[in-house]
Amino acid sequence: MTTPPTSPTPPRSRPGHGRVAGRARGGAVRRARARNTVARIAAITLLAPLFTVTDLPGNTTPTAVALTAADCTPDVTVADGILGNGTDGQPDQVGNKSSYVVPSAVDSDGDGTNDECVLKFIKPSVEMIWDIPDHVEEFETLVVAGGGGGALGGGGAGGMYDTYGPDGSISDTVSVPDISSRAKILVGAGGVAGSSDLSGENGADSALVFENNQAFDLSGIKRQSHSGTSNPEVTVFRIVMAGGGGGGGRSDGSTPLPGRDGGSGGGGSAVRESTATTSGGSALMSSEGWGKNGGAGAHDPSINNEIGYFGGGGGGAGAPGADATTTIIGDGGDGRPSQITGGSVYYSGGGAGGDKAQVRSNAATGGLGGGGDAGVEGIDGTGGGGGGDEGSSSPRDGGSGVVVVRFAPPPVDPVPVLGDVTRTVGGFEVPVSNVGV
C-alpha cells in the first residue's frame, strides 16, 4: 500500500454553513444549556448598572488548550466476532484501532491551535457503526468509493463526494437527522483486475448511512468488487458513492469490450482484427461532479493484429480519462484535491491504459489521486483506478476508498464566578472570574 502524498496548506476561514438535508438533532439538550447560560447573562446584565467589575487578584487570561488525536478517539464498533478474538454477544470496539479508523486534530482558523477533530475510516468491506457525539449537529465529510480494476483499459476512479473542497471554501455540510444518533460507515474495496481479454470489475461502493427508526438502509449498495450497476445518491439519510468502472478488455473477434460504467468510467479497449475501438465507460451521475468518463481504446492496423491494442485511461473525479490513439496510450484522468484532513490530498484518480505488447516506448500514467500507472495498482485509501496491462505486468486492482468526517468539539460553557461584593459610592464592586474560558 502506498500512502497518498500530502502538502501543507493554509487553513481555511470557515464560511457560514449550508446544509445537505435534514434538521439538527439533540436540540432539546442544547436549548436547555443555552437557557441556563442566557439566564446567567441576563441576571448580570440587569445588575450591571450597580456593579463595577474587576478581576480577582492573581487571575490570568485563560489559554486555549489544543486538541490532540487522543481527544478525538471515536466510539466506533463492528459486529461481534469481526476482530477474531472470540464472541461475547456485544459489538467489538474499533475506535482505537488505526487499521479501522484514524483520528486526528486539525487547526481550522490558523491560530496555531488544533481545534477540530477528523476521523478517517479506512477499513474496506466492513460495516462500522459510529456513535455520533451528542453535541454534533452537522459535520463535513468526504466519501470516496473503491477504484475499478484495470484490464487493457485503465480502471475508473471511485465516485467522490466532498463537502469541504480543495481549500475549505465549500459551504455545504451534512446535517444529522433528528432521529439519528448513529451512522453506519462502509468503505469500498478496489475492483479486481481483469486481463487483456477480460474486463476488470467495478470497485465496491462507499457509504455513510444514518440510522432511521433503529435501522440502516443499505439497500442497493454494492459492498464487493462486482460487474453490475451501482446507484450513487445523496439524501437526508444516505450518501452513497459508486465504485469506479472496470477497464475494458481486448475482445476476440468483432465483439467490443468497452470500459464499464461506474463512479468514473473505465478505459476502453480495442477489437481484434479490426480497426474498431471501444469507448470508455460513463460516469454515473456525472452531472453532479462525482466522476468523469473513461477514455476510448485504439487499435493500430499497421501492427500485427495480435499486439496492436491500446487501452484508454480510466476517468478521474476531476478529469476524463485520455483516449488512446494509434501512437499514444491513454493516461488516467486526474482526481480532485480535498483539504478535509488538514493538508491538500488528491483522491479518485483514474488508472492508466495498457499496451499489452509494449509496442510504444512511453507507458501511460495514472491520474493524480491514486490512479495506478500501467501495470500498477491503484493506491488504497484514495479510490484510484487500477493500471492497465503492460507487457509482463498484468493489469492491476483498483485502490480502496475512504470515508472522512470532520467536526468541532463541544462548545465551552463558561460559568462566571463572583467574588465578594463591596459597597461603593452609587453601587457595588464585584470581582468576576472564569469569563470567556
CSV table of N, CA and C in Angstrom, one decimal, residues 4-6 120 142-144 157-160 162 316-318 333-350 367-371 380-384 400-404:
chain,number,residue,atom,x,y,z
A,4,PRO,N,-0.9,8.1,0.2
A,4,PRO,CA,-1.1,9.3,-0.7
A,4,PRO,C,-0.3,10.5,-0.2
A,5,PRO,N,0.2,11.3,-1.1
A,5,PRO,CA,1.0,12.4,-0.7
A,5,PRO,C,0.2,13.6,-0.1
A,6,THR,N,0.7,14.3,0.8
A,6,THR,CA,0.1,15.5,1.3
A,6,THR,C,1.0,16.7,1.2
A,120,LYS,N,-10.9,9.4,10.0
A,120,LYS,CA,-10.6,8.8,8.7
A,120,LYS,C,-10.9,7.3,8.7
A,142,LEU,N,-16.1,13.5,3.5
A,142,LEU,CA,-15.5,13.1,2.2
A,142,LEU,C,-15.9,11.6,2.1
A,143,VAL,N,-16.5,11.2,1.0
A,143,VAL,CA,-16.9,9.8,0.7
A,143,VAL,C,-16.3,9.5,-0.7
A,144,VAL,N,-15.4,8.5,-0.7
A,144,VAL,CA,-14.7,8.1,-1.9
A,144,VAL,C,-14.9,6.5,-2.0
A,157,ALA,N,-11.9,5.7,-11.5
A,157,ALA,CA,-11.8,6.1,-10.1
A,157,ALA,C,-13.1,5.9,-9.4
A,158,GLY,N,-13.1,5.7,-8.1
A,158,GLY,CA,-14.3,5.6,-7.3
A,158,GLY,C,-15.0,7.0,-7.3
A,159,GLY,N,-16.3,7.0,-7.2
A,159,GLY,CA,-17.0,8.3,-7.1
A,159,GLY,C,-16.6,9.1,-5.9
A,160,MET,N,-16.6,10.4,-6.0
A,160,MET,CA,-16.1,11.3,-4.9
A,160,MET,C,-17.1,12.3,-4.5
A,162,ASP,N,-17.5,15.4,-1.7
A,162,ASP,CA,-16.7,16.2,-0.7
A,162,ASP,C,-17.4,17.5,-0.4
A,316,GLY,N,-11.2,10.1,-14.0
A,316,GLY,CA,-10.9,10.5,-12.6
A,316,GLY,C,-12.1,11.5,-12.2
A,317,ALA,N,-12.1,11.8,-10.9
A,317,ALA,CA,-13.1,12.7,-10.4
A,317,ALA,C,-13.0,14.1,-11.0
A,318,GLY,N,-11.8,14.5,-11.4
A,318,GLY,CA,-11.6,15.9,-11.9
A,318,GLY,C,-11.5,16.0,-13.4
A,333,GLY,N,-7.4,9.9,-15.9
A,333,GLY,CA,-7.8,11.2,-15.6
A,333,GLY,C,-7.5,11.6,-14.2
A,334,ASP,N,-7.1,12.9,-13.9
A,334,ASP,CA,-6.8,13.3,-12.6
A,334,ASP,C,-8.0,13.3,-11.7
A,335,GLY,N,-7.8,13.1,-10.4
A,335,GLY,CA,-8.8,13.3,-9.4
A,335,GLY,C,-9.0,14.7,-8.9
A,336,ARG,N,-9.5,14.9,-7.7
A,336,ARG,CA,-9.7,16.2,-7.2
A,336,ARG,C,-9.0,16.3,-5.8
A,337,PRO,N,-8.5,17.5,-5.4
A,337,PRO,CA,-7.9,17.6,-4.1
A,337,PRO,C,-9.0,18.0,-3.0
A,338,SER,N,-8.7,17.6,-1.8
A,338,SER,CA,-9.5,18.0,-0.7
A,338,SER,C,-8.6,18.3,0.5
A,339,GLN,N,-9.0,19.3,1.3
A,339,GLN,CA,-8.2,19.7,2.4
A,339,GLN,C,-8.9,19.2,3.8
A,340,ILE,N,-9.8,18.3,3.7
A,340,ILE,CA,-10.6,18.0,4.8
A,340,ILE,C,-9.8,17.4,6.0
A,341,THR,N,-8.6,16.7,5.6
A,341,THR,CA,-7.8,16.1,6.7
A,341,THR,C,-6.7,17.1,7.2
A,342,GLY,N,-6.7,18.4,6.7
A,342,GLY,CA,-5.8,19.4,7.2
A,342,GLY,C,-4.7,19.7,6.1
A,343,GLY,N,-4.4,18.8,5.2
A,343,GLY,CA,-3.5,19.1,4.1
A,343,GLY,C,-4.1,18.7,2.8
A,344,SER,N,-3.6,19.3,1.7
A,344,SER,CA,-4.2,19.1,0.4
A,344,SER,C,-3.9,17.7,-0.1
A,345,VAL,N,-4.9,16.8,-0.3
A,345,VAL,CA,-4.6,15.5,-0.8
A,345,VAL,C,-5.5,15.2,-2.0
A,346,TYR,N,-5.0,14.6,-3.0
A,346,TYR,CA,-5.8,14.3,-4.2
A,346,TYR,C,-6.4,12.9,-4.0
A,347,TYR,N,-7.7,12.7,-4.5
A,347,TYR,CA,-8.4,11.5,-4.4
A,347,TYR,C,-9.0,11.2,-5.8
A,348,SER,N,-9.3,9.9,-6.0
A,348,SER,CA,-10.1,9.5,-7.2
A,348,SER,C,-9.4,9.8,-8.5
A,349,GLY,N,-8.2,9.3,-8.7
A,349,GLY,CA,-7.5,9.4,-9.9
A,349,GLY,C,-7.8,8.1,-10.8
A,350,GLY,N,-7.9,8.3,-12.1
A,350,GLY,CA,-8.1,7.2,-13.0
A,350,GLY,C,-6.8,6.4,-13.3
A,367,GLY,N,-3.8,8.9,-13.1
A,367,GLY,CA,-4.2,10.3,-12.7
A,367,GLY,C,-3.8,10.6,-11.3
A,368,LEU,N,-3.6,11.9,-11.0
A,368,LEU,CA,-3.4,12.4,-9.6
A,368,LEU,C,-4.6,11.9,-8.8
A,369,GLY,N,-4.2,11.4,-7.6
A,369,GLY,CA,-5.3,10.9,-6.7
A,369,GLY,C,-5.3,9.4,-6.6
A,370,GLY,N,-4.1,8.8,-6.8
A,370,GLY,CA,-4.0,7.3,-6.6
A,370,GLY,C,-4.2,6.5,-7.8
A,371,GLY,N,-4.4,7.1,-9.0
A,371,GLY,CA,-4.6,6.2,-10.2
A,371,GLY,C,-3.3,5.5,-10.5
A,380,ASP,N,-4.5,2.4,-2.2
A,380,ASP,CA,-5.5,2.2,-1.2
A,380,ASP,C,-5.8,3.5,-0.5
A,381,GLY,N,-7.0,3.7,-0.1
A,381,GLY,CA,-7.4,4.9,0.7
A,381,GLY,C,-7.6,6.2,-0.2
A,382,THR,N,-7.5,6.0,-1.5
A,382,THR,CA,-7.8,7.1,-2.4
A,382,THR,C,-8.9,6.9,-3.4
A,383,GLY,N,-9.2,5.6,-3.6
A,383,GLY,CA,-10.2,5.3,-4.7
A,383,GLY,C,-9.6,5.3,-6.1
A,384,GLY,N,-8.3,5.2,-6.2
A,384,GLY,CA,-7.7,5.3,-7.5
A,384,GLY,C,-7.9,4.0,-8.4
A,400,SER,N,-8.6,0.9,-2.7
A,400,SER,CA,-9.8,1.0,-1.8
A,400,SER,C,-10.2,2.5,-1.6
A,401,GLY,N,-11.4,2.7,-1.2
A,401,GLY,CA,-11.9,4.1,-1.0
A,401,GLY,C,-11.6,4.6,0.5
A,402,VAL,N,-12.3,5.6,0.9
A,402,VAL,CA,-12.2,6.2,2.2
A,402,VAL,C,-13.4,7.0,2.5
A,403,VAL,N,-13.7,7.1,3.8
A,403,VAL,CA,-14.8,8.0,4.3
A,403,VAL,C,-14.2,8.8,5.5
A,404,VAL,N,-14.3,10.1,5.4
A,404,VAL,CA,-13.7,11.1,6.3
A,404,VAL,C,-14.9,11.9,6.9
